[in-house]
mmCIF file of C-alpha atoms in Angstrom:
data_model
loop_
_atom_site.group_PDB
_atom_site.id
_atom_site.type_symbol
_atom_site.label_atom_id
_atom_site.label_comp_id
_atom_site.label_asym_id
_atom_site.label_seq_id
_atom_site.Cartn_x
_atom_site.Cartn_y
_atom_site.Cartn_z
ATOM 1 C CA MET A 601 -15.133 16.136 -23.847
ATOM 2 C CA ILE A 602 -12.802 13.878 -21.968
ATOM 3 C CA SER A 603 -9.009 14.561 -23.370
ATOM 4 C CA GLN A 604 -6.532 11.347 -24.489
ATOM 5 C CA ALA A 605 -4.424 12.867 -21.410
ATOM 6 C CA THR A 606 -7.129 12.381 -18.592
ATOM 7 C CA ILE A 607 -8.367 8.855 -20.528
ATOM 8 C CA PHE A 608 -4.462 7.422 -20.114
ATOM 9 C CA MET A 609 -4.538 9.262 -16.472
ATOM 10 C CA LEU A 610 -7.313 7.497 -15.717
ATOM 11 C CA ILE A 611 -6.191 4.123 -16.956
ATOM 12 C CA LEU A 612 -3.282 4.478 -14.989
ATOM 13 C CA LEU A 613 -5.489 4.962 -12.144
ATOM 14 C CA ALA A 614 -6.989 2.101 -12.892
ATOM 15 C CA VAL A 615 -4.122 -0.125 -13.020
ATOM 16 C CA GLY A 616 -2.647 1.132 -10.181
ATOM 17 C CA ILE A 617 -5.911 0.515 -7.845
ATOM 18 C CA LEU A 618 -5.962 -2.997 -9.439
ATOM 19 C CA GLY A 619 -2.305 -3.502 -8.734
ATOM 20 C CA LYS A 620 -2.540 -1.929 -5.498
ATOM 21 C CA ASN A 621 0.177 0.712 -6.237
ATOM 22 C CA GLN A 622 -0.998 3.253 -3.440
ATOM 23 C CA THR A 623 2.324 5.863 -4.357
ATOM 24 C CA LEU A 624 0.613 5.547 -8.344
ATOM 25 C CA ILE A 625 -3.106 6.326 -7.212
ATOM 26 C CA ALA A 626 -1.618 9.042 -5.366
ATOM 27 C CA ALA A 627 -0.048 10.805 -7.731
ATOM 28 C CA VAL A 628 -2.417 10.351 -10.456
ATOM 29 C CA GLY A 629 -4.922 11.508 -8.468
ATOM 30 C CA ILE A 630 -2.992 14.556 -7.104
ATOM 31 C CA LEU A 631 -2.514 15.518 -10.962
ATOM 32 C CA LEU A 632 -5.583 14.733 -12.463
ATOM 33 C CA LEU A 633 -6.963 17.593 -9.308
ATOM 34 C CA LEU A 634 -4.369 19.672 -10.063
ATOM 35 C CA LYS A 635 -5.462 19.698 -13.884
ATOM 36 C CA TRP A 636 -9.417 19.755 -13.085
ATOM 37 C CA THR A 637 -9.072 22.427 -10.556
ATOM 38 C CA GLY A 638 -6.900 24.679 -13.113
ATOM 39 C CA MET A 639 -4.042 25.195 -11.010
ATOM 40 C CA GLY A 640 -2.194 22.926 -13.543
ATOM 41 C CA ASP A 641 -0.853 25.513 -15.542
ATOM 42 C CA LYS A 642 0.673 26.954 -12.872
ATOM 43 C CA ALA A 643 2.295 23.428 -10.931
ATOM 44 C CA PHE A 644 2.934 21.751 -13.794
ATOM 45 C CA PRO A 645 5.697 23.387 -15.420
ATOM 46 C CA PHE A 646 7.087 23.993 -11.573
ATOM 47 C CA LEU A 647 6.686 19.774 -10.782
ATOM 48 C CA GLN A 648 8.115 19.111 -14.538
ATOM 49 C CA ALA A 649 11.309 20.804 -13.712
ATOM 50 C CA LYS A 650 12.089 20.473 -9.902
ATOM 51 C CA GLY A 651 9.463 17.637 -8.749
ATOM 52 C CA ILE A 652 13.017 15.070 -9.367
ATOM 53 C CA PRO A 653 15.211 17.062 -6.826
ATOM 54 C CA ILE A 654 12.555 17.671 -4.304
ATOM 55 C CA ALA A 655 11.719 13.917 -4.096
ATOM 56 C CA VAL A 656 15.378 12.904 -4.075
ATOM 57 C CA THR A 657 15.758 15.771 -1.398
ATOM 58 C CA ILE A 658 12.463 13.880 0.778
ATOM 59 C CA LEU A 659 14.193 10.698 0.320
ATOM 60 C CA THR A 660 17.348 11.660 1.375
ATOM 61 C CA VAL A 661 15.896 13.128 4.471
ATOM 62 C CA SER A 662 13.941 9.822 5.260
ATOM 63 C CA VAL A 663 17.334 7.701 4.938
ATOM 64 C CA LEU A 664 19.170 9.934 7.062
ATOM 65 C CA VAL A 665 16.487 10.072 10.109
ATOM 66 C CA PRO A 666 17.674 7.208 11.965
ATOM 67 C CA ILE A 667 21.130 9.244 12.185
ATOM 68 C CA VAL A 668 19.495 12.183 13.250
ATOM 69 C CA THR A 669 17.515 10.392 15.642
ATOM 70 C CA GLY A 670 20.609 8.125 17.104
ATOM 71 C CA GLU A 671 19.474 4.582 16.265
ATOM 72 C CA ILE A 672 22.631 4.554 13.691
ATOM 73 C CA GLY A 673 25.909 6.294 14.984
ATOM 74 C CA PHE A 674 29.671 5.788 14.813
ATOM 75 C CA LYS A 675 29.242 2.192 16.807
ATOM 76 C CA GLN A 676 26.951 0.740 14.521
ATOM 77 C CA LEU A 677 28.896 2.154 11.555
ATOM 78 C CA GLY A 678 32.116 0.575 13.129
ATOM 79 C CA GLU A 679 30.397 -2.509 13.451
ATOM 80 C CA ALA A 680 29.338 -2.453 9.797
ATOM 81 C CA VAL A 681 32.901 -2.216 8.212
ATOM 82 C CA LYS A 682 33.908 -5.322 10.301
ATOM 83 C CA SER A 683 31.186 -7.270 7.782
ATOM 84 C CA TYR A 684 31.614 -8.400 4.271
ATOM 85 C CA TYR A 685 27.611 -7.597 3.544
ATOM 86 C CA ALA A 686 28.322 -3.736 4.828
ATOM 87 C CA TRP A 687 31.009 -3.572 2.116
ATOM 88 C CA ILE A 688 28.703 -5.311 -0.079
ATOM 89 C CA ALA A 689 25.536 -3.178 0.900
ATOM 90 C CA LEU A 690 27.893 0.012 0.461
ATOM 91 C CA ALA A 691 29.305 -0.828 -3.189
ATOM 92 C CA SER A 692 25.339 -1.187 -3.811
ATOM 93 C CA GLY A 693 24.816 1.858 -2.549
ATOM 94 C CA ILE A 694 27.457 3.778 -4.561
ATOM 95 C CA PHE A 695 26.149 1.883 -7.713
ATOM 96 C CA VAL A 696 22.530 2.249 -7.360
ATOM 97 C CA ALA A 697 22.939 6.502 -7.045
ATOM 98 C CA LEU A 698 25.846 6.579 -10.032
ATOM 99 C CA ILE A 699 22.560 4.616 -12.026
ATOM 100 C CA ALA A 700 20.212 7.230 -10.659
ATOM 101 C CA LYS A 701 22.295 9.786 -11.916
ATOM 102 C CA GLY A 702 22.138 8.748 -15.345
ATOM 103 C CA GLY A 703 18.150 8.598 -14.830
ATOM 104 C CA VAL A 704 17.900 11.778 -13.892
ATOM 105 C CA GLU A 705 19.555 12.995 -17.036
ATOM 106 C CA LEU A 706 17.648 10.917 -18.621
ATOM 107 C CA LEU A 707 14.189 12.098 -17.366
ATOM 108 C CA GLN A 708 15.188 15.472 -17.449
ATOM 109 C CA ASN A 709 16.148 15.266 -21.368
ATOM 110 C CA ASP A 710 13.966 12.476 -22.568
ATOM 111 C CA PRO A 711 10.584 12.834 -20.897
ATOM 112 C CA HIS A 712 8.535 10.806 -22.926
ATOM 113 C CA ILE A 713 10.588 8.090 -21.646
ATOM 114 C CA THR A 714 8.885 7.757 -18.336
ATOM 115 C CA ALA A 715 5.482 6.815 -19.491
ATOM 116 C CA ALA A 716 7.495 3.411 -20.681
ATOM 117 C CA LEU A 717 8.901 3.161 -17.558
ATOM 118 C CA VAL A 718 6.140 3.943 -15.386
ATOM 119 C CA ILE A 719 4.455 1.191 -17.684
ATOM 120 C CA GLY A 720 6.760 -1.266 -17.095
ATOM 121 C CA THR A 721 6.913 -0.472 -13.357
ATOM 122 C CA ILE A 722 3.296 -0.922 -13.445
ATOM 123 C CA LEU A 723 3.091 -4.261 -15.249
ATOM 124 C CA ALA A 724 6.143 -5.518 -12.646
ATOM 125 C CA VAL A 725 3.818 -4.244 -9.620
ATOM 126 C CA ALA A 726 0.233 -5.707 -11.018
ATOM 127 C CA LEU A 727 1.419 -9.062 -12.637
ATOM 128 C CA PHE A 728 4.718 -10.447 -10.916
ATOM 129 C CA ASN A 729 4.312 -9.009 -7.581
ATOM 130 C CA GLY A 730 7.095 -6.520 -8.084
ATOM 131 C CA VAL A 731 7.957 -3.660 -5.555
ATOM 132 C CA ALA A 732 7.324 0.032 -6.819
ATOM 133 C CA VAL A 733 11.097 1.703 -6.609
ATOM 134 C CA GLY A 734 9.634 4.712 -9.218
ATOM 135 C CA PRO A 735 10.520 5.355 -12.207
ATOM 136 C CA LEU A 736 14.528 7.092 -11.204
ATOM 137 C CA ILE A 737 16.636 3.868 -11.082
ATOM 138 C CA GLY A 738 14.679 2.305 -13.864
ATOM 139 C CA ALA A 739 15.368 5.405 -15.771
ATOM 140 C CA GLY A 740 19.001 5.291 -14.753
ATOM 141 C CA ILE A 741 19.551 1.475 -15.540
ATOM 142 C CA ALA A 742 17.895 2.250 -19.173
ATOM 143 C CA TYR A 743 20.227 5.351 -19.483
ATOM 144 C CA ALA A 744 23.292 2.339 -18.641
ATOM 145 C CA ALA A 745 21.445 0.109 -21.388
ATOM 146 C CA MET A 746 20.858 2.769 -24.030
ATOM 147 C CA LYS A 747 24.739 4.115 -23.635
ATOM 148 C CA ALA A 748 25.949 0.365 -23.665
ATOM 149 C CA VAL A 749 24.313 -0.015 -27.057
ATOM 150 C CA GLU A 750 25.339 3.264 -28.294
ATOM 151 C CA PHE A 751 29.183 2.117 -27.465
ATOM 152 C CA PHE A 752 28.766 -1.041 -29.152
ATOM 153 C CA SER A 753 26.521 0.556 -31.974
ATOM 154 C CA SER A 754 29.789 2.712 -32.680
ATOM 155 C CA ALA A 755 32.330 0.178 -32.044
ATOM 156 C CA GLY A 756 30.926 -2.137 -34.449
ATOM 157 C CA GLY A 757 31.674 -0.153 -37.461
#
């Protein structure tokens, strides 16, 4: 008999295929493969505990590649600080990183939120031609919104 978790994952796989979301397709495929081969018992706890830090490290490595290859250097940095667009980008980068920090905390402390974030991302990609940037920034925005609701709820009485 197929478990509820497998049915849920197969639905996510179908939505990923319909939405042409290769990241979701790969993630679901890998997880189902781990589950069906019996390797999940060891892999799932590790992935749940260390997956986000590993993914953030890989993302950081990919962002730093243009620096290590010499495509971006001090000359480009000097030119960038002369542009107000660069200052906007700098502030945006700081803001997004701080928002994502809250997302890491939310995903680690409240993992059931991940399902809602994934479904929201899938719907945005499939129905509105959105771009799947992953649940981390979504979790960060959700975390910030939750904190704002808590603040205004407690301030109101």
